[in-house]
mmCIF file of C-alpha atoms and ligand atoms in Angstrom:
data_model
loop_
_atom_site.group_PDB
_atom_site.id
_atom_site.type_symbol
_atom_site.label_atom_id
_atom_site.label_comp_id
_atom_site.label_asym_id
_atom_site.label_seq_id
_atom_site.Cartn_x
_atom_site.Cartn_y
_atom_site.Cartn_z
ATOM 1 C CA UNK A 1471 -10.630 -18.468 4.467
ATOM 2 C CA UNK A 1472 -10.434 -22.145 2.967
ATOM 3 C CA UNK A 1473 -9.433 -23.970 6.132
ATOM 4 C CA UNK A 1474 -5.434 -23.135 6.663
ATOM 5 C CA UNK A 1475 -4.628 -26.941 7.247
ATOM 6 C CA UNK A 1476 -5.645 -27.762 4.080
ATOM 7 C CA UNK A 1477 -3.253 -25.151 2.861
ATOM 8 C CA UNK A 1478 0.008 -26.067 1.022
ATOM 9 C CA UNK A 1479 1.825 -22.548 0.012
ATOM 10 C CA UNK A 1480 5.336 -23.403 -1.542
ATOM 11 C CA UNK A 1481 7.594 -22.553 1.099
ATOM 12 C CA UNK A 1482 8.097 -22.673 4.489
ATOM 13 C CA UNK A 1483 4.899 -22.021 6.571
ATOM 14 C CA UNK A 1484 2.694 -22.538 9.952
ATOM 15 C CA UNK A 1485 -0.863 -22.609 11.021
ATOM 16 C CA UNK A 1486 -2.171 -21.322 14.204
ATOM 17 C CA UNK A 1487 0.732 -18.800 14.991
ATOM 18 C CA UNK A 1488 0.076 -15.931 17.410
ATOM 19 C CA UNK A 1489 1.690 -12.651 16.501
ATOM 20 C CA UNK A 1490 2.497 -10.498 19.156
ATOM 21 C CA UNK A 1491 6.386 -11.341 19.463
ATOM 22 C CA UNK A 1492 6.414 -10.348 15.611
ATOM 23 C CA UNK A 1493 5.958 -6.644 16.671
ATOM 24 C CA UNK A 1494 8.160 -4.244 18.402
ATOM 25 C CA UNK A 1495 5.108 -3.530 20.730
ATOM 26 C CA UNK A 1496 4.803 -6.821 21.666
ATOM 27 C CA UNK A 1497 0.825 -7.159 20.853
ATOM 28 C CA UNK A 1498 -0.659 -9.073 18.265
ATOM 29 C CA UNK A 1499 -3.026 -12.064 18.613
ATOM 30 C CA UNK A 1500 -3.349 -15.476 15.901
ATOM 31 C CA UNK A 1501 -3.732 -16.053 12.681
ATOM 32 C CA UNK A 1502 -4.705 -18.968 10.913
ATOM 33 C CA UNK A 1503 -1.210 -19.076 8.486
ATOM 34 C CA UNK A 1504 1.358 -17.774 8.292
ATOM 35 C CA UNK A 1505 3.697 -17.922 5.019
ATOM 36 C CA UNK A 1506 7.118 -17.307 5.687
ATOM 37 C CA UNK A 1507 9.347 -16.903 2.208
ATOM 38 C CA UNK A 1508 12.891 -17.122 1.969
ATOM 39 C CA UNK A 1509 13.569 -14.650 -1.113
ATOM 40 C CA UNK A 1510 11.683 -12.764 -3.983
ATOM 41 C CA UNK A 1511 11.042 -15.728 -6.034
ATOM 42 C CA UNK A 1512 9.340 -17.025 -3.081
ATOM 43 C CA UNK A 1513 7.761 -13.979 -2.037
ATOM 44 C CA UNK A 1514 6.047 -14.158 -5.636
ATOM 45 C CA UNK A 1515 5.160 -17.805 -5.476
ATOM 46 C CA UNK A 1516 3.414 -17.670 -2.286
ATOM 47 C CA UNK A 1517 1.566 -14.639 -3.237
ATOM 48 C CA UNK A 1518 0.429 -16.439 -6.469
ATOM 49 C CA UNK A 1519 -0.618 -19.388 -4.245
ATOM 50 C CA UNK A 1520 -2.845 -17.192 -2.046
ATOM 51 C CA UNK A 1521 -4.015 -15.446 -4.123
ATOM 52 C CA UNK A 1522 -4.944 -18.264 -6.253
ATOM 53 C CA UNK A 1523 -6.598 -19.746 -3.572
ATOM 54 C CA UNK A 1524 -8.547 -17.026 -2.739
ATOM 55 C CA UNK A 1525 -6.827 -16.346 0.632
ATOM 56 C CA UNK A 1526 -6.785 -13.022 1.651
ATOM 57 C CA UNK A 1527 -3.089 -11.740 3.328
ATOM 58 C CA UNK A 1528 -1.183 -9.156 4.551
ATOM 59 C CA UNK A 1529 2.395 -8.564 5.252
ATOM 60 C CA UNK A 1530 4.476 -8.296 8.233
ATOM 61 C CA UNK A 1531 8.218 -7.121 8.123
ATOM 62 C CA UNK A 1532 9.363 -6.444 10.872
ATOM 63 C CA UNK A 1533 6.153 -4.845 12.861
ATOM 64 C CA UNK A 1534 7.809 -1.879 14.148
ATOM 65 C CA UNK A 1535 5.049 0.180 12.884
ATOM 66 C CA UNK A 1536 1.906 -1.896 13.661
ATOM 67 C CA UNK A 1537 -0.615 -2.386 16.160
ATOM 68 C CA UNK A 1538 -2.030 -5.620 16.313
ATOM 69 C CA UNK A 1539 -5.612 -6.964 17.675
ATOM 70 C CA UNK A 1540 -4.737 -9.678 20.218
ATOM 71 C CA UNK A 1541 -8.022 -10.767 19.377
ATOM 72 C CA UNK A 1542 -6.662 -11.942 16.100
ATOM 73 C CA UNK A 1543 -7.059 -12.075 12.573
ATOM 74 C CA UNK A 1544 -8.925 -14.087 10.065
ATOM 75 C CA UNK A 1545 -6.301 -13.323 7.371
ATOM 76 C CA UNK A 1546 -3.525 -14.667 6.172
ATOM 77 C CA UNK A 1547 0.187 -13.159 6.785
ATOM 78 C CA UNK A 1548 2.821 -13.513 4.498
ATOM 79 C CA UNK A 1549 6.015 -12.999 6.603
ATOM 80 C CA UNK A 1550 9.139 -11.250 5.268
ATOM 81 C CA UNK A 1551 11.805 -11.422 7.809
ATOM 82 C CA UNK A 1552 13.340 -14.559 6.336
ATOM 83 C CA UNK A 1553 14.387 -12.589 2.576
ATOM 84 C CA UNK A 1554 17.579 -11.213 4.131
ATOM 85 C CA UNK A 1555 19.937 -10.406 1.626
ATOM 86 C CA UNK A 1556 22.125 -7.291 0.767
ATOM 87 C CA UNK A 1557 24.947 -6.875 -1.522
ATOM 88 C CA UNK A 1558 26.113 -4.498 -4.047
ATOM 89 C CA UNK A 1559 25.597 -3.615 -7.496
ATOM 90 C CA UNK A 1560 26.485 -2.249 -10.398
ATOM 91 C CA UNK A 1561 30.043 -0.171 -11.490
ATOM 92 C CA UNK A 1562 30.379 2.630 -9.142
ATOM 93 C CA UNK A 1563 30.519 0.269 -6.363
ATOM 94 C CA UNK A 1564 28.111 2.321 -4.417
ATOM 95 C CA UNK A 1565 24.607 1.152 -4.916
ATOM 96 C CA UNK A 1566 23.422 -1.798 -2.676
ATOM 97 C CA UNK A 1567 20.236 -4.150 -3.406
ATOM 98 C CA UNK A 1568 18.500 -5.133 0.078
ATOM 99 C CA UNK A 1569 15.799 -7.578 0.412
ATOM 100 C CA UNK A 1570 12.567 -7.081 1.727
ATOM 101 C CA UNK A 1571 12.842 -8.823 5.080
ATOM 102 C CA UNK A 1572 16.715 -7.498 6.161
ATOM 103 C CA UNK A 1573 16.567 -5.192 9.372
ATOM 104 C CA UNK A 1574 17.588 -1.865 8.968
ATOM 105 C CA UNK A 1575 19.941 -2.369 11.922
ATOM 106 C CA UNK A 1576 21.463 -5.140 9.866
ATOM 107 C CA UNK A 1577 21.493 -2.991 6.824
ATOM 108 C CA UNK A 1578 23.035 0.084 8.341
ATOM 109 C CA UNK A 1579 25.783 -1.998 10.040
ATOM 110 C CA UNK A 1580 26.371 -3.831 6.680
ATOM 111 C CA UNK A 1581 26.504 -0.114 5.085
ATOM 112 C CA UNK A 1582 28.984 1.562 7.509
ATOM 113 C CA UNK A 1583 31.049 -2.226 7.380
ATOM 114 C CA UNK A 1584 31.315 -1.816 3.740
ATOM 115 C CA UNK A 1585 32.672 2.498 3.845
ATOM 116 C CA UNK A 1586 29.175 3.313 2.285
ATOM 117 C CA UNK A 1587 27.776 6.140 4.100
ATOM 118 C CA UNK A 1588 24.096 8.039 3.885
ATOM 119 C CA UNK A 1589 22.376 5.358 5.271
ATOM 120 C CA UNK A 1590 23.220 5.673 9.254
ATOM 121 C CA UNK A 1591 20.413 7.865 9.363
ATOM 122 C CA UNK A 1592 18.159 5.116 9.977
ATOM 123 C CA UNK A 1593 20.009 4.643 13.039
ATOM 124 C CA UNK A 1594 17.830 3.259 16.259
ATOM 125 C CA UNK A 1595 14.574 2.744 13.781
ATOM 126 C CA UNK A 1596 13.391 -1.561 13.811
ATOM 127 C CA UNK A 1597 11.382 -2.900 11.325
ATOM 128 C CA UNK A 1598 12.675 -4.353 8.050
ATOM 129 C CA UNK A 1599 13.522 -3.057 4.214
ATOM 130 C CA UNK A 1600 9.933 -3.731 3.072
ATOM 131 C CA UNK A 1601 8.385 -1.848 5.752
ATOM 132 C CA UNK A 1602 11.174 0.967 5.763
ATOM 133 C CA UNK A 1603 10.123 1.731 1.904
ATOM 134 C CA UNK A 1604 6.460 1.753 1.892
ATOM 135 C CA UNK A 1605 6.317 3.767 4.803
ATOM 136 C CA UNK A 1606 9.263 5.661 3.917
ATOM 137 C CA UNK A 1607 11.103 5.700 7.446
ATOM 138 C CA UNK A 1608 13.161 8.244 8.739
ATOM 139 C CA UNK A 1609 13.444 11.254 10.694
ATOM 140 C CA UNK A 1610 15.607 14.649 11.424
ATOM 141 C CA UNK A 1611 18.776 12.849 9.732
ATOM 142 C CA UNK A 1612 17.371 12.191 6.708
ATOM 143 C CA UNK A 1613 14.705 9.551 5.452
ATOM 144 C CA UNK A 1614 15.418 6.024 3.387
ATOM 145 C CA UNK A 1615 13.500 7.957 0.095
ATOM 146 C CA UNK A 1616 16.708 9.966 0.392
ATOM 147 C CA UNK A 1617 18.881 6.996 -0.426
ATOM 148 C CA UNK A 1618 16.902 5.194 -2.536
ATOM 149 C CA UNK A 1619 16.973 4.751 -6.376
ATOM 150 C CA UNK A 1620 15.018 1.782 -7.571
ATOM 151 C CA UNK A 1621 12.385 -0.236 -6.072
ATOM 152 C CA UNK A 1622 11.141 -3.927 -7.008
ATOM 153 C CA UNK A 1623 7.529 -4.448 -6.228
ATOM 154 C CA UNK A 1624 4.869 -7.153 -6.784
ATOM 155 C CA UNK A 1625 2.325 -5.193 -7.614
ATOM 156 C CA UNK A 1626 -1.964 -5.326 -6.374
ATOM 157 C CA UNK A 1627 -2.271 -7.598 -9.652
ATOM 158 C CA UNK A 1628 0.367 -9.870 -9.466
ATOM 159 C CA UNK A 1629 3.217 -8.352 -11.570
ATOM 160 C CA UNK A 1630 6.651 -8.462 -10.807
ATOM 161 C CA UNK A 1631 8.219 -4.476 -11.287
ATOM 162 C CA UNK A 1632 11.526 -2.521 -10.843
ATOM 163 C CA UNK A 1633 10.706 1.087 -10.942
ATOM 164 C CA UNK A 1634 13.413 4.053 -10.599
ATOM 165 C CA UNK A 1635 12.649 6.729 -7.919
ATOM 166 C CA UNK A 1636 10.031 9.414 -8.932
ATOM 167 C CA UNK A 1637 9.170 12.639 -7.125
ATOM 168 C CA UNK A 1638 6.022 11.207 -6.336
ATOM 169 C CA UNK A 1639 7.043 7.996 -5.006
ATOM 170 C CA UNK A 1640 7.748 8.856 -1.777
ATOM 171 C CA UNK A 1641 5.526 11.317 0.677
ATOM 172 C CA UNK A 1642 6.282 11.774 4.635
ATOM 173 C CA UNK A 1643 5.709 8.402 6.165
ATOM 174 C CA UNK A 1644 3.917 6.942 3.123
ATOM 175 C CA UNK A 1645 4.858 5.834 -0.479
ATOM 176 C CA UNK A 1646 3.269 4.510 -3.413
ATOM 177 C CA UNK A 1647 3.663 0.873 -2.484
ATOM 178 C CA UNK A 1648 1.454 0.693 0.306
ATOM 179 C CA UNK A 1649 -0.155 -1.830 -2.037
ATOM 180 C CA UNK A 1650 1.700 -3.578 -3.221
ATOM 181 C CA UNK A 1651 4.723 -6.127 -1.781
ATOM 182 C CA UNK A 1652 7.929 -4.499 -1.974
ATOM 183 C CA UNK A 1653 10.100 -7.300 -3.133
ATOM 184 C CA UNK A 1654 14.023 -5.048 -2.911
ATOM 185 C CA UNK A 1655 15.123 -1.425 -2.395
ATOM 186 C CA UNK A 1656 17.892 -0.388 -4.282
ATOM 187 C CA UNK A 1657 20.105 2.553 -2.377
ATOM 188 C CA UNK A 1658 22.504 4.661 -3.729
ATOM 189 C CA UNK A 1659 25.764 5.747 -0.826
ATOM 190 C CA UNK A 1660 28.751 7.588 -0.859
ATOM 191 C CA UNK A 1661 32.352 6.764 -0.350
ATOM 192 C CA UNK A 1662 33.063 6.753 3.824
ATOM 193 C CA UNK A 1663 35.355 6.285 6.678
ATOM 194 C CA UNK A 1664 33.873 3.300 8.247
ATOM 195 C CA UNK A 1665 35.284 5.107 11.559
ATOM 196 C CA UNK A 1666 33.397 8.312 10.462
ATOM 197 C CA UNK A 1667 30.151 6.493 10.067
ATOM 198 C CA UNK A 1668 30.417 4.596 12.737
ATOM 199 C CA UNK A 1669 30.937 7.828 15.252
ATOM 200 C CA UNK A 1670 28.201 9.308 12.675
ATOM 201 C CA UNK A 1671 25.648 6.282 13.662
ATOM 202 C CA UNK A 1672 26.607 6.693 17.371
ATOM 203 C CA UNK A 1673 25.843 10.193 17.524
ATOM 204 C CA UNK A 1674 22.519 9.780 16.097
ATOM 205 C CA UNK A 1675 21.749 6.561 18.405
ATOM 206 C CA UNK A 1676 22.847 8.822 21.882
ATOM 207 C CA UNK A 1677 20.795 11.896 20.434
ATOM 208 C CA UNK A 1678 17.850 9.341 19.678
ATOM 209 C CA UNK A 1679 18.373 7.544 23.014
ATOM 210 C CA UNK A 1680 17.897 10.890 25.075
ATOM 211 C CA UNK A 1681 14.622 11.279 23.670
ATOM 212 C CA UNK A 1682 12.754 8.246 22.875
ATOM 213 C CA UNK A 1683 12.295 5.347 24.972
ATOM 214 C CA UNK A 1684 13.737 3.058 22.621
ATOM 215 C CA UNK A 1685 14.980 0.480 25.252
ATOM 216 C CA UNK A 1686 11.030 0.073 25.996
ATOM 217 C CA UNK A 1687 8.308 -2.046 23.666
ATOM 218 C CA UNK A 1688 6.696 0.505 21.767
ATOM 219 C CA UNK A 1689 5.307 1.267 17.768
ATOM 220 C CA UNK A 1690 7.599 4.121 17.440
ATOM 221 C CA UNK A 1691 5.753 7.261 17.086
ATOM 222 C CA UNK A 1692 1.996 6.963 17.142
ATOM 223 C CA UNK A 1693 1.068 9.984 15.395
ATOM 224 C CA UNK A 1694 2.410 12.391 12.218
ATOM 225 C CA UNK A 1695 3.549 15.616 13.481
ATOM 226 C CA UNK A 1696 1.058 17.962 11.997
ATOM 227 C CA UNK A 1697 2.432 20.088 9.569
ATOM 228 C CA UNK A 1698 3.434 23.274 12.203
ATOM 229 C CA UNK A 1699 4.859 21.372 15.135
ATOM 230 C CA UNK A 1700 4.919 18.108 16.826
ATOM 231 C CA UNK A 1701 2.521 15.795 17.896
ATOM 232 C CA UNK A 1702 5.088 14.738 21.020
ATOM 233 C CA UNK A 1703 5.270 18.205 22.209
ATOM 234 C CA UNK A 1704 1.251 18.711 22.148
ATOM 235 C CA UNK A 1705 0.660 15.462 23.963
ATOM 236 C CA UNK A 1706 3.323 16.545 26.597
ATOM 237 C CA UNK A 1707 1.860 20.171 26.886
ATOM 238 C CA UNK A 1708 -1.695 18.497 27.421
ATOM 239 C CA UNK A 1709 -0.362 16.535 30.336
ATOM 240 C CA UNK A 1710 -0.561 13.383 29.132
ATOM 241 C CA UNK A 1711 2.646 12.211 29.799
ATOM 242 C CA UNK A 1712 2.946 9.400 32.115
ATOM 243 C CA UNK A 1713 -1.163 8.279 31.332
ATOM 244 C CA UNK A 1714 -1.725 4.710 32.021
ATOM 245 C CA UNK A 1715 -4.530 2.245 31.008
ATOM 246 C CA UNK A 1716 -3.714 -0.869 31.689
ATOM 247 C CA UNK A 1717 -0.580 -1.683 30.970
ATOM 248 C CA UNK A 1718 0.111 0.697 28.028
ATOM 249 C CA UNK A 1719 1.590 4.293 28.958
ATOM 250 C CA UNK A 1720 2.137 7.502 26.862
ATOM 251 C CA UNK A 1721 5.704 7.687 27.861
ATOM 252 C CA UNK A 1722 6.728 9.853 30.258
ATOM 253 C CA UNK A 1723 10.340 10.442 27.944
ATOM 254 C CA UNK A 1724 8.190 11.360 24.936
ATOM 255 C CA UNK A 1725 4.760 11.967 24.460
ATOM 256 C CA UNK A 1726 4.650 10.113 20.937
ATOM 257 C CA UNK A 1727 5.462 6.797 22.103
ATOM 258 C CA UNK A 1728 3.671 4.849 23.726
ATOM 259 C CA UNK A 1729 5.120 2.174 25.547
ATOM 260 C CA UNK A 1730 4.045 -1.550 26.373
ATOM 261 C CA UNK A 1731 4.878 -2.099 29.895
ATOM 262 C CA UNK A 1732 4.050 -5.524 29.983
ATOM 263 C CA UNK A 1733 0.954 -7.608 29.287
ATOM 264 C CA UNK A 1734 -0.807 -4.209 27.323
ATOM 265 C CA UNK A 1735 -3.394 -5.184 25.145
ATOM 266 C CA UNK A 1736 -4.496 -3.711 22.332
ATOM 267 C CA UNK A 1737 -7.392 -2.446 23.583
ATOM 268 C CA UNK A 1738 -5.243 -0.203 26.511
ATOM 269 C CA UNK A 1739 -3.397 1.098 23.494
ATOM 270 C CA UNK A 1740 -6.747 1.902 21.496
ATOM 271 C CA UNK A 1741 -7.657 3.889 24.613
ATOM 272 C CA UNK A 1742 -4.651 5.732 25.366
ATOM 273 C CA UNK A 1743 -4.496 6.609 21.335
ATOM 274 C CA UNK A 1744 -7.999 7.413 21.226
ATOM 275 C CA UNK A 1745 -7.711 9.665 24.903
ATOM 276 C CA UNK A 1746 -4.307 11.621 23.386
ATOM 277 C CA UNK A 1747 -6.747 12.638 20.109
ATOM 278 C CA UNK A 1748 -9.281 14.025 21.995
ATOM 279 C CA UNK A 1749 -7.422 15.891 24.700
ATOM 280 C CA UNK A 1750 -4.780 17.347 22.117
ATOM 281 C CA UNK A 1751 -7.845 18.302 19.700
ATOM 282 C CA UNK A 1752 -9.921 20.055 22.621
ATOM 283 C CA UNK A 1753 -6.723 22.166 23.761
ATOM 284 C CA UNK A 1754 -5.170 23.163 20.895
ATOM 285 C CA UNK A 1755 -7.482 21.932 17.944
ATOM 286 C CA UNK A 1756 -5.006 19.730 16.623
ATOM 287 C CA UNK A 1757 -6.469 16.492 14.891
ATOM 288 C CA UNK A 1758 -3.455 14.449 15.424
ATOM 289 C CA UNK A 1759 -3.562 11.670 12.573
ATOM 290 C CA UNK A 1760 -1.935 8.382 13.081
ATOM 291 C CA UNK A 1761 1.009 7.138 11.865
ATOM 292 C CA UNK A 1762 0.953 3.753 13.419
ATOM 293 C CA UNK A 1763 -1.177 1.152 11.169
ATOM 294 C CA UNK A 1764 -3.516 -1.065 12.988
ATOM 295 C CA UNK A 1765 -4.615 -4.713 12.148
ATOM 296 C CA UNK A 1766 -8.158 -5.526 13.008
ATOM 297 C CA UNK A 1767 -10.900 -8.143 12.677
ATOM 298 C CA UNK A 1768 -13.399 -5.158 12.746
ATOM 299 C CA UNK A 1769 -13.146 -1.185 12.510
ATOM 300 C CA UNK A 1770 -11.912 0.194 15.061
ATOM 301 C CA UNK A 1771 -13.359 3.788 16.254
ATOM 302 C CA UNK A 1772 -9.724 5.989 16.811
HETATM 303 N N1 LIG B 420 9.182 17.354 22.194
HETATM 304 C C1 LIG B 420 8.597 17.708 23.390
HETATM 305 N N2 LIG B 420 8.018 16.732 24.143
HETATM 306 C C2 LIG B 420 7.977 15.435 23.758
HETATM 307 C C3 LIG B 420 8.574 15.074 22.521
HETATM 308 C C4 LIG B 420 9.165 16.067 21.774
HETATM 309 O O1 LIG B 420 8.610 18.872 23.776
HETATM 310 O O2 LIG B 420 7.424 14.632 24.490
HETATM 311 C C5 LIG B 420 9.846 18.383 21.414
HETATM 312 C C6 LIG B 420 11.335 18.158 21.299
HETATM 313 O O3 LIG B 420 12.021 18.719 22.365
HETATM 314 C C7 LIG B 420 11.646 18.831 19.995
HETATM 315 C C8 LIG B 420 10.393 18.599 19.159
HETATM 316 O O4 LIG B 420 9.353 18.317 20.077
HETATM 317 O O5 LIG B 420 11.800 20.212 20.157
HETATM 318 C C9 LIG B 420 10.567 17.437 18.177
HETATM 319 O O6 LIG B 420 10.832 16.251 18.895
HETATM 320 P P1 LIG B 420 11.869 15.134 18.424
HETATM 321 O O7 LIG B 420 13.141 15.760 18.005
HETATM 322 O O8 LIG B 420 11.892 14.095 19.490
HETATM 323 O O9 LIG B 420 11.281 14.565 17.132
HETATM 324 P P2 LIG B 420 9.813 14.232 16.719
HETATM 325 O O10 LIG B 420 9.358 15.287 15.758
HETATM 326 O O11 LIG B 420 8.942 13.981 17.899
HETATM 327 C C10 LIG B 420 10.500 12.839 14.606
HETATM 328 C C11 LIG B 420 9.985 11.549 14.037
HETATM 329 C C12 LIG B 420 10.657 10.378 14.720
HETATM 330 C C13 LIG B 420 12.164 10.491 14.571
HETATM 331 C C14 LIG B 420 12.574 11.820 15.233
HETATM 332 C C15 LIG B 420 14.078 12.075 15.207
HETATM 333 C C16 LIG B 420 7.640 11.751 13.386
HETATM 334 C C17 LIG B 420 6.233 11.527 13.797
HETATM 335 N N3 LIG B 420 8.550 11.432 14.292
HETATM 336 O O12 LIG B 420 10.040 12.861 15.976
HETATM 337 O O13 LIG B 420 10.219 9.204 14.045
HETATM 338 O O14 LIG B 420 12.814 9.427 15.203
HETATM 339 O O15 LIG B 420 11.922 12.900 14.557
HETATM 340 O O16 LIG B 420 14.561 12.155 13.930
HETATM 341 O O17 LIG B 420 7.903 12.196 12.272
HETATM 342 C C18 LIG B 420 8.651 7.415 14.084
HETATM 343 O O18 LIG B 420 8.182 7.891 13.047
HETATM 344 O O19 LIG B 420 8.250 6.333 14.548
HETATM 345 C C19 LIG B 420 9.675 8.160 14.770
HETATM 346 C C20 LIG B 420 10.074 7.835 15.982
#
C-alpha cells in the first residue's frame, strides 16, 4: 500500500498497530493502519478515503471469530469497536437500531435493561454487532437472524443501503454481507420482565459455562457442525481432546474450541486445526469445514 504515514483518513487512526489484543484469541500480528471510526458517517468516509486511495482493508469488530497471522498483514483495517450506539425506534417501542461496533454483551444487557426480550440468546458470545450479522451468530437458543429486521450496509461499491430481512439473507454462520460493511442491525423484541430475562440470560450463561471454556482465550468454535452431528463431539471421540502444540490446545472441556494458553501463535493453531481435520476425516470421514475466518499474508494450507 501507499506508505501508511503518508496516510490522512478522516477520523481517528494509527500506524504500526499490532493486533493480537483485538481478538478474543489473543493472536494477531501488525498492520500498517489502522482506521478507527466513531459512527456510520465515519465508517463511510473512511471507506471512501481508502478506497480512494487505493488502500486495500478489512474489518475488525470485535475478533471473536478470527484467526490472525502474527506475522502480520500488509492491509489496511478499518476498526469498528468505537460506533457504539443503540437506542430504539419507531412506534411499537420494540425495535432497537445497534451500531456496528457495540458488543453483544453490551447489547444484550442494554436489551434485558430496557424489558425487551429475544435477544439474551446471544448470551456468553464476544464480538460486536457488525460481526454478529454477517456471520449470523448464535446457537441452540436462537440466532441474531432471528431478531433481526433491517440491516444498513455499505455495500462492495461504495453505496450506502438499508435492506429489510429476506429468507435468503441469513444462512447458518454466514449472511449476505460478508462483503460488504455492515453499518447497523435493526432488531425487533418483545415486551419482558427485566427479572425474567435476566434469570433467562443467566440460565443460558451457566448452561454455556458448563460446556465451553469461555473463561479461556479462544475463537469460539473452530469448525461448523456438519449437517448430522457435531464437530465437538467427533474431535472428542477421536481423542483429541487435551492435544497441545505449542501453546494452543483443543480444549479438554470441548473439542471445538481451541484455547490460547498463552504465547500460541498462529502457526500452533494452524497445526492443531489442520491435525483435528485429518484425524476426524480418517475416522469417521467427516470433512469438518471451518467456521473460524483466518487473516493471512499468504494462503494458508488448512
Ligand atoms: N459434545 C461432545 N463433546 C464435546 C462437545 C460437545 O460430546 O467436546 C456434545 C454435547 O454433549 C452435545 C453436542 O455435542 O450433545 C452438541 O454440543 P454443544 O451443545 O456444546 O453445542 P455445539 O453444537 O458444539 C453449538 C454452536 C456454539 C453454541 C452452542 C450452544 C456451532 C459450531 N457451535 O455448539 O457456537 O454456543 O451450540 O448453543 O454451531 C460458535 O459458533 O463459536 C459457538 C460456540
Amino acid at each position: 500500500m501507499t506508505n501508511a504515514m503518508q496516510l490522512r483518513p478522516p477520523c481517528p487512526f494509527q500506524t504500526d498497530v499490532e493486533l493480537a489484543n483485538k481478538t478474543t484469541m489473543g493472536v494477531g500480528g501488525k498492520v500498517p493502519l489502522l482506521v478507527e471510526p466513531r459512527n456510520a458517517e465515519e465508517v463511510v468516509a473512511a471507506v471512501n478515503y481508502l478506497r480512494a486511495e487505493g488502500v486495500p482493508f478489512r474489518t475488525l469488530g470485535g475478533g471473536a471469530n478470527l484467526l490472525i497471522d502474527d506475522a502480520g498483514l500488509d492491509d489496511a483495517v478499518l476498526l469498528t469497536e468505537r460506533s457504539q450506539f443503540c437506542q430504539r425506534e419507531g412506534e411499537s417501542g420494540l425495535a432497537l437500531r445497534v451500531s456496528c461496533g457495540m458488543p453483544i454483551p453490551t447489547f444484550v444487557q442494554r436489551a434485558c435493561d430496557m424489558g425487551l426480550a429475544g435477544a439474551e440468546c446471544l448470551v456468553g458470545i464476544p464480538g460486536s454487532m457488525g460481526g454478529a450479522t454477517a456471520m449470523n451468530a448464535g446457537g441452540r437458543h436462537g440466532w441474531l437472524s432471528h431478531i433481526v429486521t433491517r440491516v444498513k450496509v455499505l455495500t462492495h461499491d461504495g453505496a450506502v443501503e438499508e435492506l429489510a430481512k429476506t429468507d435468503s439473507m441469513f444462512a447458518y454462520r454466514s449472511s449476505m454481507f460478508t462483503d460488504s460493511v455492515v453499518l447497523e442491525t435493526v432488531v425487533e423484541l418483545a415486551p419482558g420482565d427485566p427479572a425474567v430475562i435476566r434469570a433467562k440470560r443467566t440460565e443460558i450463561l451457566k448452561e454455556k459455562g458448563a460446556a465451553q471454556p469461555l473463561k479461556q482465550k479462544s475463537a469460539g468454535c473452530i469448525f461448523k457442525n456438519p449437517t448430522d452431528g457435531s464437530a465437538g463431539k467427533l474431535i472428542e471421540r477421536a481423542g483429541l481432546k487435551g492435544l497441545r502444540i505449542g501453546a494452543a490446545e483443543i480444549s479438554p472441556k470441548h473439542g471445538n474450541f481451541i484455547v490460547n494458553l498463552g504465547g500460541a501463535s498462529f502457526q500452533d493453531i494452524a497445526a492443531l486445526i489442520r491435525e483435528a481435520r485429518r484425524v476426524v476425516f480418517e475416522e469417521f470421514g467427516t470433512r469438518l469445514e471451518r467456521e473460524v475466518k483466518s487473516w493471512t499474508r499468504d494462503a494458508v494450507d488448512w
